[in-house]
mmCIF file of C-alpha atoms and ligand atoms in Angstrom:
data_model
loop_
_atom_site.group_PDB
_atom_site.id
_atom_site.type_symbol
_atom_site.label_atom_id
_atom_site.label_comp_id
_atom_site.label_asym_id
_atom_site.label_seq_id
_atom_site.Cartn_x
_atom_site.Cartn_y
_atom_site.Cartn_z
ATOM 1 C CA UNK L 1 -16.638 24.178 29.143
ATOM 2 C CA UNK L 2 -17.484 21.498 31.216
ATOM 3 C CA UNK L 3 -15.733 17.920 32.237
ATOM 4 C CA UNK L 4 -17.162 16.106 30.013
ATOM 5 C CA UNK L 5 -16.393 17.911 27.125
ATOM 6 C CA UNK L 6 -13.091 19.198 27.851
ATOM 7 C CA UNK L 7 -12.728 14.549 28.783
ATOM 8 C CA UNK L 8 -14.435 14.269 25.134
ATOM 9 C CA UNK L 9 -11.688 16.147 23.285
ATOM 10 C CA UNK L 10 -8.679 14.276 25.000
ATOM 11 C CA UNK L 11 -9.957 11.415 24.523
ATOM 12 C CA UNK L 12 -10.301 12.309 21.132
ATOM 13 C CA UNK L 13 -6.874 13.011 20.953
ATOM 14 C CA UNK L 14 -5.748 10.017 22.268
ATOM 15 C CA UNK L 15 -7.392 8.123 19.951
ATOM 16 C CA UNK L 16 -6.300 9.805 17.058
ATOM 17 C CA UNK L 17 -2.365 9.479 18.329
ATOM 18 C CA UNK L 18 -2.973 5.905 18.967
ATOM 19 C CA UNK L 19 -3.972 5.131 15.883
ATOM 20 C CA UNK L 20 -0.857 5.864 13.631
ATOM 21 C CA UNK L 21 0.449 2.394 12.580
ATOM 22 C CA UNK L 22 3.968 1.309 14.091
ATOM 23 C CA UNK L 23 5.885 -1.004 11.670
ATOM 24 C CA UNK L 24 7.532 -4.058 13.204
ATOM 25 C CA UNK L 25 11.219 -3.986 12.501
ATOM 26 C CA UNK L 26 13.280 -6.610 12.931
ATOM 27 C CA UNK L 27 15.983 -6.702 15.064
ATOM 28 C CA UNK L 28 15.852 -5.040 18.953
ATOM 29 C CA UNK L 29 18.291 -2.882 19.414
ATOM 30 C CA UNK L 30 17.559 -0.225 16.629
ATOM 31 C CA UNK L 31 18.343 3.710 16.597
ATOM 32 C CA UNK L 32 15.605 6.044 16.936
ATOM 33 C CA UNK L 33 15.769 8.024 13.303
ATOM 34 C CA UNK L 34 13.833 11.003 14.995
ATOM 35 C CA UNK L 35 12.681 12.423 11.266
ATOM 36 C CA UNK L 36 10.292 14.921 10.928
ATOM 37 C CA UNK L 37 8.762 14.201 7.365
ATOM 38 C CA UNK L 38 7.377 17.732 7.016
ATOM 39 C CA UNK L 39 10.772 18.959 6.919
ATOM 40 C CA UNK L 40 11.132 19.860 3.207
ATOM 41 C CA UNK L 41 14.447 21.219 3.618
ATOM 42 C CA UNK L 42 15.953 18.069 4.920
ATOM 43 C CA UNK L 43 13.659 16.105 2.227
ATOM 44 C CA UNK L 44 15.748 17.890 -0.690
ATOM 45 C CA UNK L 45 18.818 17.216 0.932
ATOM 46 C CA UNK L 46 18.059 13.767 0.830
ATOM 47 C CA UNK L 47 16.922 13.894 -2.482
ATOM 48 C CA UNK L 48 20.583 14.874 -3.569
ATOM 49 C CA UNK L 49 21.661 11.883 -1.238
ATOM 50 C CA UNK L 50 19.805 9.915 -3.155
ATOM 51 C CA UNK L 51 20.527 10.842 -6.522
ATOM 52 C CA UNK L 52 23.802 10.937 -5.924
ATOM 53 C CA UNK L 53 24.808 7.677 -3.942
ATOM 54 C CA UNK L 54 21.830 5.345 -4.361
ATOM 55 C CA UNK L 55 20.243 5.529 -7.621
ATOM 56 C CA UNK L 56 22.801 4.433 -10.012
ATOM 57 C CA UNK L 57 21.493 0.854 -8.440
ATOM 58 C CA UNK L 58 18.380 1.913 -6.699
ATOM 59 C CA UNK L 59 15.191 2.814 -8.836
ATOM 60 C CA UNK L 60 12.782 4.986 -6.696
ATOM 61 C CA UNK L 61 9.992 3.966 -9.499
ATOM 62 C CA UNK L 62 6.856 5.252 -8.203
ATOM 63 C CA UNK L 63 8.474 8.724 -8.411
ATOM 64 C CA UNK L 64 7.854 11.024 -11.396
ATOM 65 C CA UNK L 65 10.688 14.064 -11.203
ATOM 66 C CA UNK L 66 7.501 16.945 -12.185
ATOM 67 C CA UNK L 67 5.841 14.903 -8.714
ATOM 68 C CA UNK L 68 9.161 15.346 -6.936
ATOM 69 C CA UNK L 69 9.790 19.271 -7.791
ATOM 70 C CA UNK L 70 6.406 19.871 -7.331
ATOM 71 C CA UNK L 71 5.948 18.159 -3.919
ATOM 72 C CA UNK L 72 9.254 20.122 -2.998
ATOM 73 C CA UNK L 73 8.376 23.380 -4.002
ATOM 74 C CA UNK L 74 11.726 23.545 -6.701
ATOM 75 C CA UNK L 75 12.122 25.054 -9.818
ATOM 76 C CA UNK L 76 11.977 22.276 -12.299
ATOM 77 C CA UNK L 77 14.962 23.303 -13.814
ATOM 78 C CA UNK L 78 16.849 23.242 -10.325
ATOM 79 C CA UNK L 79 15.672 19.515 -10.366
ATOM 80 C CA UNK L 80 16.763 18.966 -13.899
ATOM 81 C CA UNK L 81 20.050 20.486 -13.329
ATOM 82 C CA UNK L 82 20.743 18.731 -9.598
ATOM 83 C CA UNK L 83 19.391 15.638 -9.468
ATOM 84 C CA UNK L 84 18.506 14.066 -13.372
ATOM 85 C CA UNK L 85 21.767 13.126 -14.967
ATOM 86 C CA UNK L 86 20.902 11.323 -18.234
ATOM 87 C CA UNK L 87 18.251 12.834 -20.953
ATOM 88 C CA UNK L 88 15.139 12.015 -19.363
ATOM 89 C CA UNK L 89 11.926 13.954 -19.322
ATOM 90 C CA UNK L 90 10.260 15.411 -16.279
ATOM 91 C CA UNK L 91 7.359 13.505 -16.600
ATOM 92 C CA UNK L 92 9.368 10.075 -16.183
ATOM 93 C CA UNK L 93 9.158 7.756 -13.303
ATOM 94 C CA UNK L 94 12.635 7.637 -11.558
ATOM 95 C CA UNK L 95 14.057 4.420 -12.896
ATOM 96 C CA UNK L 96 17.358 3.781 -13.468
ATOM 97 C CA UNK L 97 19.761 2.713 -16.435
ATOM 98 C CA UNK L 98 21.102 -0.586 -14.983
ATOM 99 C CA UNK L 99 19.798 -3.657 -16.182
ATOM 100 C CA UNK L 100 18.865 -6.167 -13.098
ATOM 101 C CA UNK L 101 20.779 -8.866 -14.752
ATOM 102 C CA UNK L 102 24.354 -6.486 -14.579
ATOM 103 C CA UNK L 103 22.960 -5.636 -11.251
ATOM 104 C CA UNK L 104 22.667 -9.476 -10.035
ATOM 105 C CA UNK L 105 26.123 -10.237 -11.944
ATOM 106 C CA UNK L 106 28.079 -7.720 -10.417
ATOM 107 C CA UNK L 107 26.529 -7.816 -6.499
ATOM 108 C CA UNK L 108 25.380 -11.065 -6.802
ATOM 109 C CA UNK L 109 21.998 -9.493 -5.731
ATOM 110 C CA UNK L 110 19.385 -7.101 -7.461
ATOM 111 C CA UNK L 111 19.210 -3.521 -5.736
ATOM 112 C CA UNK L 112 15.658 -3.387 -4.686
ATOM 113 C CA UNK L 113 13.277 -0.743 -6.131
ATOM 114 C CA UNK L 114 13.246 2.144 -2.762
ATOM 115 C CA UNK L 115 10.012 3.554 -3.590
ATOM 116 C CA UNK L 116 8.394 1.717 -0.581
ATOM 117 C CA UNK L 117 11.138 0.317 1.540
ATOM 118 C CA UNK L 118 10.545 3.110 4.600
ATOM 119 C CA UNK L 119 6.900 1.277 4.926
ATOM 120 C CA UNK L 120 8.431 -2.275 4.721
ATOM 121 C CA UNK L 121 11.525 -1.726 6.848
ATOM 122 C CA UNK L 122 10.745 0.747 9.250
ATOM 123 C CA UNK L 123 12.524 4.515 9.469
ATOM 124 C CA UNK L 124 14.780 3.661 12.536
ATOM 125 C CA UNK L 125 15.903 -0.185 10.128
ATOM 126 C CA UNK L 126 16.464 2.032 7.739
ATOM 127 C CA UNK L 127 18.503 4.883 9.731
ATOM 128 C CA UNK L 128 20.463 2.049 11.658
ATOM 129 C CA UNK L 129 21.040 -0.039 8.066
ATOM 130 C CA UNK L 130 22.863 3.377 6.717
ATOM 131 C CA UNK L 131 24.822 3.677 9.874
ATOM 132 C CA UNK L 132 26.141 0.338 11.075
ATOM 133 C CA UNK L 133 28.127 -0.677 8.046
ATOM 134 C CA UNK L 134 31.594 -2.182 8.842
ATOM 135 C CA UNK L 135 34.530 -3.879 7.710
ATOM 136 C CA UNK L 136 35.079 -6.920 8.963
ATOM 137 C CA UNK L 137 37.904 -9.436 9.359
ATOM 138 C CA UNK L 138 38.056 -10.415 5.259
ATOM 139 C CA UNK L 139 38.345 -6.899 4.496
ATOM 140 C CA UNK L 140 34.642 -6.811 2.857
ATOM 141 C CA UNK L 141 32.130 -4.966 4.118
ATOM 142 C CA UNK L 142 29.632 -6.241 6.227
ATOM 143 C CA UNK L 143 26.130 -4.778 8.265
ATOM 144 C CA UNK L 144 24.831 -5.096 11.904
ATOM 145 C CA UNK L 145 20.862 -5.292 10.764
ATOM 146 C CA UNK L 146 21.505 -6.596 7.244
ATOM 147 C CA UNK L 147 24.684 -9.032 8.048
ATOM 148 C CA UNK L 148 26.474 -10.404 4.925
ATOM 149 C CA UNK L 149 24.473 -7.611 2.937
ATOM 150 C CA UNK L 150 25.279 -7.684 -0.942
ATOM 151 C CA UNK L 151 25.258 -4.063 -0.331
ATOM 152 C CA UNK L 152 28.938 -1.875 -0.313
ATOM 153 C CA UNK L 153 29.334 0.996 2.143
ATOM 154 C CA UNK L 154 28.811 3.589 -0.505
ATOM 155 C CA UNK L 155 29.138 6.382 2.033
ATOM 156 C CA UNK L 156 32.277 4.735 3.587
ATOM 157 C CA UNK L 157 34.134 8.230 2.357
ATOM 158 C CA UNK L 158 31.433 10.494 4.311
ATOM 159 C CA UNK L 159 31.496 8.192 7.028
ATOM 160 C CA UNK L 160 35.016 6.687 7.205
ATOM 161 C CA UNK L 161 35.590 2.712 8.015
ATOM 162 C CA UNK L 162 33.878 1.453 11.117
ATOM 163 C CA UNK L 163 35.471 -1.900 12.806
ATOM 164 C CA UNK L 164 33.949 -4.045 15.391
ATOM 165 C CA UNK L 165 35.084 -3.040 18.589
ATOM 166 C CA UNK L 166 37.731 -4.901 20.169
ATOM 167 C CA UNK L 167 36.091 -6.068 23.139
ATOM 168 C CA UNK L 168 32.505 -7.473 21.667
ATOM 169 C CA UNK L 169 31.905 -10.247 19.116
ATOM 170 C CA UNK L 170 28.826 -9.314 16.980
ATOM 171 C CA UNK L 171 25.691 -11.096 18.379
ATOM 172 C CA UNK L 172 26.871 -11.994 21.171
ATOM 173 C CA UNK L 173 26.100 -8.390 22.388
ATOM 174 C CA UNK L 174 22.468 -8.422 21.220
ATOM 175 C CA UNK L 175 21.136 -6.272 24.327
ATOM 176 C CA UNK L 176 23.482 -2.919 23.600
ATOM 177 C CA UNK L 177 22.658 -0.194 21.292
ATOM 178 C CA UNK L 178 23.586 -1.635 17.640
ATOM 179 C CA UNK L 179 26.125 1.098 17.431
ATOM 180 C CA UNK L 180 28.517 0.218 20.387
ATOM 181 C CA UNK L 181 29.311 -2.799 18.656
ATOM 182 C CA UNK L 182 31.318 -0.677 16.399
ATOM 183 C CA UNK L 183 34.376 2.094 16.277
ATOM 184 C CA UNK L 184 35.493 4.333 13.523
ATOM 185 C CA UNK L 185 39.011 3.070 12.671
ATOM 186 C CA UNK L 186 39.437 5.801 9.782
ATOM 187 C CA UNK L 187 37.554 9.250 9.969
ATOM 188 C CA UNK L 188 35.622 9.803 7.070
ATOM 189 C CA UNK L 189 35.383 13.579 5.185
ATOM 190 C CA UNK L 190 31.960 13.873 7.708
ATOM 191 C CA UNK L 191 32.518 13.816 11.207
ATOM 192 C CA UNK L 192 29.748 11.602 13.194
ATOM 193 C CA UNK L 193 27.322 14.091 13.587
ATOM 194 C CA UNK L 194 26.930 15.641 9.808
ATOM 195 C CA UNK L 195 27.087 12.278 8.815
ATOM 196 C CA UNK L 196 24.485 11.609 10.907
ATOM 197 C CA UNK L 197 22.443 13.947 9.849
ATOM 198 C CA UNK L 198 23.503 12.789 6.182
ATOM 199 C CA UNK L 199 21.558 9.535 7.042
ATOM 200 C CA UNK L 200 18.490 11.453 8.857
ATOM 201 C CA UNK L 201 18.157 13.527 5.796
ATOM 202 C CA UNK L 202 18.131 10.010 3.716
ATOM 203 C CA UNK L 203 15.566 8.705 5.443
ATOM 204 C CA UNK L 204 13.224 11.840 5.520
ATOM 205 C CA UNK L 205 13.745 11.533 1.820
ATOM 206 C CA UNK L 206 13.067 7.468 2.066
ATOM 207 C CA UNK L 207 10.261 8.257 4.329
ATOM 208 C CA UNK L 208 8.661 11.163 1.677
ATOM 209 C CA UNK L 209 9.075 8.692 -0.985
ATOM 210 C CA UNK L 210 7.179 6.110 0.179
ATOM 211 C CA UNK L 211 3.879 8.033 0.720
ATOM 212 C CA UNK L 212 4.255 11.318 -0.936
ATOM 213 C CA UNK L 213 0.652 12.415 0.129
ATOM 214 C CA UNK L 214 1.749 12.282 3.458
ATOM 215 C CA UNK L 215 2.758 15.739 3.678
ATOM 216 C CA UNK L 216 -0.191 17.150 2.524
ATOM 217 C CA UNK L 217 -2.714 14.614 4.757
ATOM 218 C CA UNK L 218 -0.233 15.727 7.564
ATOM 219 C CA UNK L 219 -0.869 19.558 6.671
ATOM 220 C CA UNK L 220 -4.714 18.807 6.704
ATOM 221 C CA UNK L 221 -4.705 16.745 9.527
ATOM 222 C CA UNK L 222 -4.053 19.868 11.583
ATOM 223 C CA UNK L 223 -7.153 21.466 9.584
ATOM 224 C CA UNK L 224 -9.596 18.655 10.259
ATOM 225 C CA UNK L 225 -8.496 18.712 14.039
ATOM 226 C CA UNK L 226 -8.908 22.521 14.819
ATOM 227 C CA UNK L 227 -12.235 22.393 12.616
ATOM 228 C CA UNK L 228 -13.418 19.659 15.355
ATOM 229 C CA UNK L 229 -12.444 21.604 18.625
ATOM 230 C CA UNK L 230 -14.077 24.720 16.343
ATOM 231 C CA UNK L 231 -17.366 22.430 16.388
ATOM 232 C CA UNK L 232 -17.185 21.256 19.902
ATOM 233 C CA UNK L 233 -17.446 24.518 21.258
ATOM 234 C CA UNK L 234 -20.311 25.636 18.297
ATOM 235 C CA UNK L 235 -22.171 22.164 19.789
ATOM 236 C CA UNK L 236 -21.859 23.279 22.682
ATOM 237 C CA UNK L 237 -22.915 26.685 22.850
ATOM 238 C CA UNK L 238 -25.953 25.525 21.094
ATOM 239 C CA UNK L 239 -26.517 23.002 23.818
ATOM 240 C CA UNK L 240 -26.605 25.556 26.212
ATOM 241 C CA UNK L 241 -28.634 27.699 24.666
ATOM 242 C CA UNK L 242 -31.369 24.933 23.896
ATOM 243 C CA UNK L 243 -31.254 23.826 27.700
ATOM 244 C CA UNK L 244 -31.566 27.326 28.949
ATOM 245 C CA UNK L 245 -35.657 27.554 28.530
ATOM 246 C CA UNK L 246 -36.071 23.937 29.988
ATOM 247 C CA UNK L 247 -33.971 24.208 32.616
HETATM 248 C C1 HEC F 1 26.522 -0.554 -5.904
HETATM 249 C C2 HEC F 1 25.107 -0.657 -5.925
HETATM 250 C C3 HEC F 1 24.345 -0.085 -4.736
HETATM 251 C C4 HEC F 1 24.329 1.225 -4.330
HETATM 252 C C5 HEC F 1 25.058 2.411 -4.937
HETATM 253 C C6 HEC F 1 23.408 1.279 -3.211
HETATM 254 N N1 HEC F 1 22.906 0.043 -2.942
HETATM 255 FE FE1 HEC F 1 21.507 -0.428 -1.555
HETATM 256 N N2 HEC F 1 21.594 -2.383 -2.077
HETATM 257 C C7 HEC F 1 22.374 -2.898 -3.101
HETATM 258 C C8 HEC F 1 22.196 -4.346 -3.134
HETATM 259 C C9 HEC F 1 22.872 -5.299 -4.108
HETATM 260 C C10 HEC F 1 21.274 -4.665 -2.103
HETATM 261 C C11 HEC F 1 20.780 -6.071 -1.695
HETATM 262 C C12 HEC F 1 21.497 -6.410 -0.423
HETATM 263 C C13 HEC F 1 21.135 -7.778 0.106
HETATM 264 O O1 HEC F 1 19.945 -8.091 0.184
HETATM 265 O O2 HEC F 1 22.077 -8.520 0.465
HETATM 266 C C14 HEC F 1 20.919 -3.416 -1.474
HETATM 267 C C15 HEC F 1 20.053 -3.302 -0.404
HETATM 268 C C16 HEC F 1 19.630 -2.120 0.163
HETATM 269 C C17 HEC F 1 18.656 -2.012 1.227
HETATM 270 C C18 HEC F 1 18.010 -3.168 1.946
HETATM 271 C C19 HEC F 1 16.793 -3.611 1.250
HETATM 272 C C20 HEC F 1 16.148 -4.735 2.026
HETATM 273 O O3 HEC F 1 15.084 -4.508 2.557
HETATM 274 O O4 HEC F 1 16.758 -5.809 2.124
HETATM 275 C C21 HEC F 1 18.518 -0.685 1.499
HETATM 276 C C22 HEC F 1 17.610 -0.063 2.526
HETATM 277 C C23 HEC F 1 19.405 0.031 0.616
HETATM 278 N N3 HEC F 1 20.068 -0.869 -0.183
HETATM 279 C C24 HEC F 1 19.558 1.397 0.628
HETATM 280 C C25 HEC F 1 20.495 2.075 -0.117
HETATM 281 C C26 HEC F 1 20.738 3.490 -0.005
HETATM 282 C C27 HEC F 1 19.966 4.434 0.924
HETATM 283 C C28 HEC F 1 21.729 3.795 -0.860
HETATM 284 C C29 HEC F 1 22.386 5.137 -1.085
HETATM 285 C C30 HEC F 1 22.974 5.758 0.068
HETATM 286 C C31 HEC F 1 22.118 2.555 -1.534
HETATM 287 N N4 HEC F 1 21.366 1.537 -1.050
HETATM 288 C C32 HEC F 1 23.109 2.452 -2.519
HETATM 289 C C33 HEC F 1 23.196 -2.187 -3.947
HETATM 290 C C34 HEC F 1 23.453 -0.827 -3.863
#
């Protein structure tokens, strides 16, 4: 192959890699979630996350539980039998009892729907949201991305209680890594890296959710690209061959 071509195909490359949208978080000094969304092991795991800590006030309504075992490769009875509690049927979108009135009442704030909040927020938001929960000096709990969030810790028992750190006051300390700000006061059941990897599994799920088709465009992504360096070289054989009389 010559230059050129061999110059064609990484620029081709480049292009392609460039063009993958970055979301805009908020907020500087966010942790790197470093999810890889064709992971479908860690995507089930969060799944049971999910089920199990977030939906009895988060709806994930754009999700049918057939889609989800499906898209998983499970048995849906597995799903039925891990992750739907009350008497729905398979075919149902993934909405949950609560009314948003008790909701508002009781938090003072209606749980968002989840189904797209890894496109609105941003992976690493959402990765940084699950880990910077703290207690602060009231006793409540409180958030370094989302402060005075409506929101309990409601992995504080996985996690254990996280306090500011003696020596920094909140904002103040906008330049550091979000995390310094805080120390773990009382270990939770998790120590900091499986709950770490609790939250990276959560977001992988988050991240799933919010564009199923993703890991199936990813999958034939990899198609489409070795079809084109396939064609290249076809092209260019038949270049060659065309040029050879002329020449
Ligand atoms: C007890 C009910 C409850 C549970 C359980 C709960 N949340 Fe929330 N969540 C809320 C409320 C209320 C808010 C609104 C917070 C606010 O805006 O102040 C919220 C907000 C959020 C937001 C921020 C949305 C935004 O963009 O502002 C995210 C992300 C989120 N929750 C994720 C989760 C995840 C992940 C879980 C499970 C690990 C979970 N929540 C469990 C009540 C809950």
């Amino acid at each position: 192959m010559n230059k050129k071509v061999i110059s064609l195909i990484f620029g081709m490359t480049a292009l392609l890699a460039s063009a993958s949208p970055v979301i805009a978080a908020g907020g500087g000094n966010l942790e790197s979630a470093g999810i890889n969304v064709r992971d479908v092991a860690a995507i089930q795991r969060g799944a049971k996350w999910f089920v199990n800590y977030c939906f009895s006030c988060h709806a994930a309504s754009y999700m049918r539980y057939n889609r989800l075992a499906e898209d998983l490769g499970l048995d849906e009875d597995l799903v039925r039998k891990n992750l739907v509690f009350a008497d729905v049927k398979m075919g149902e979108t993934m909405d949950i009892a609560m009314r948003p009135g008790d909701a508002e009442a009781w938090l003072g704030k209606t749980p968002p729907d989840l189904s797209l909040i890894s496109r609105s927020r941003g992976n690493d938001w959402l990765f940084t949201y699950m880990k910077t929960f703290y207690q602060d000096e009231s006793g409540g709990w409180n958030n370094l991305v989302l402060p005075n969030a409506s929101m309990p810790h409601v992995m504080w028992q996985l996690q254990g209680i996280q306090k500011p750190a003696a020596s920094t006051h909140g904002e103040e300390h906008g330049a550091e890594q979000a995390t310094d700000q805080l120390i773990l006061a009382v270990p939770g059941v998790q120590t900091v890296e499986e709950y770490e990897r609790t939250v990276r599994d959560l977001v992988t799920f988050l991240d799933y959710l919010s564009e199923p088709a993703k890991l199936k465009r990813k999958n034939l992504g990899i198609w489409v690209m070795l079809f084109l360096l396939l064609f290249t070289g076809v092209a260019y054989a038949l270049k060659v061959e065309y040029w050879r009389d002329v020449h």
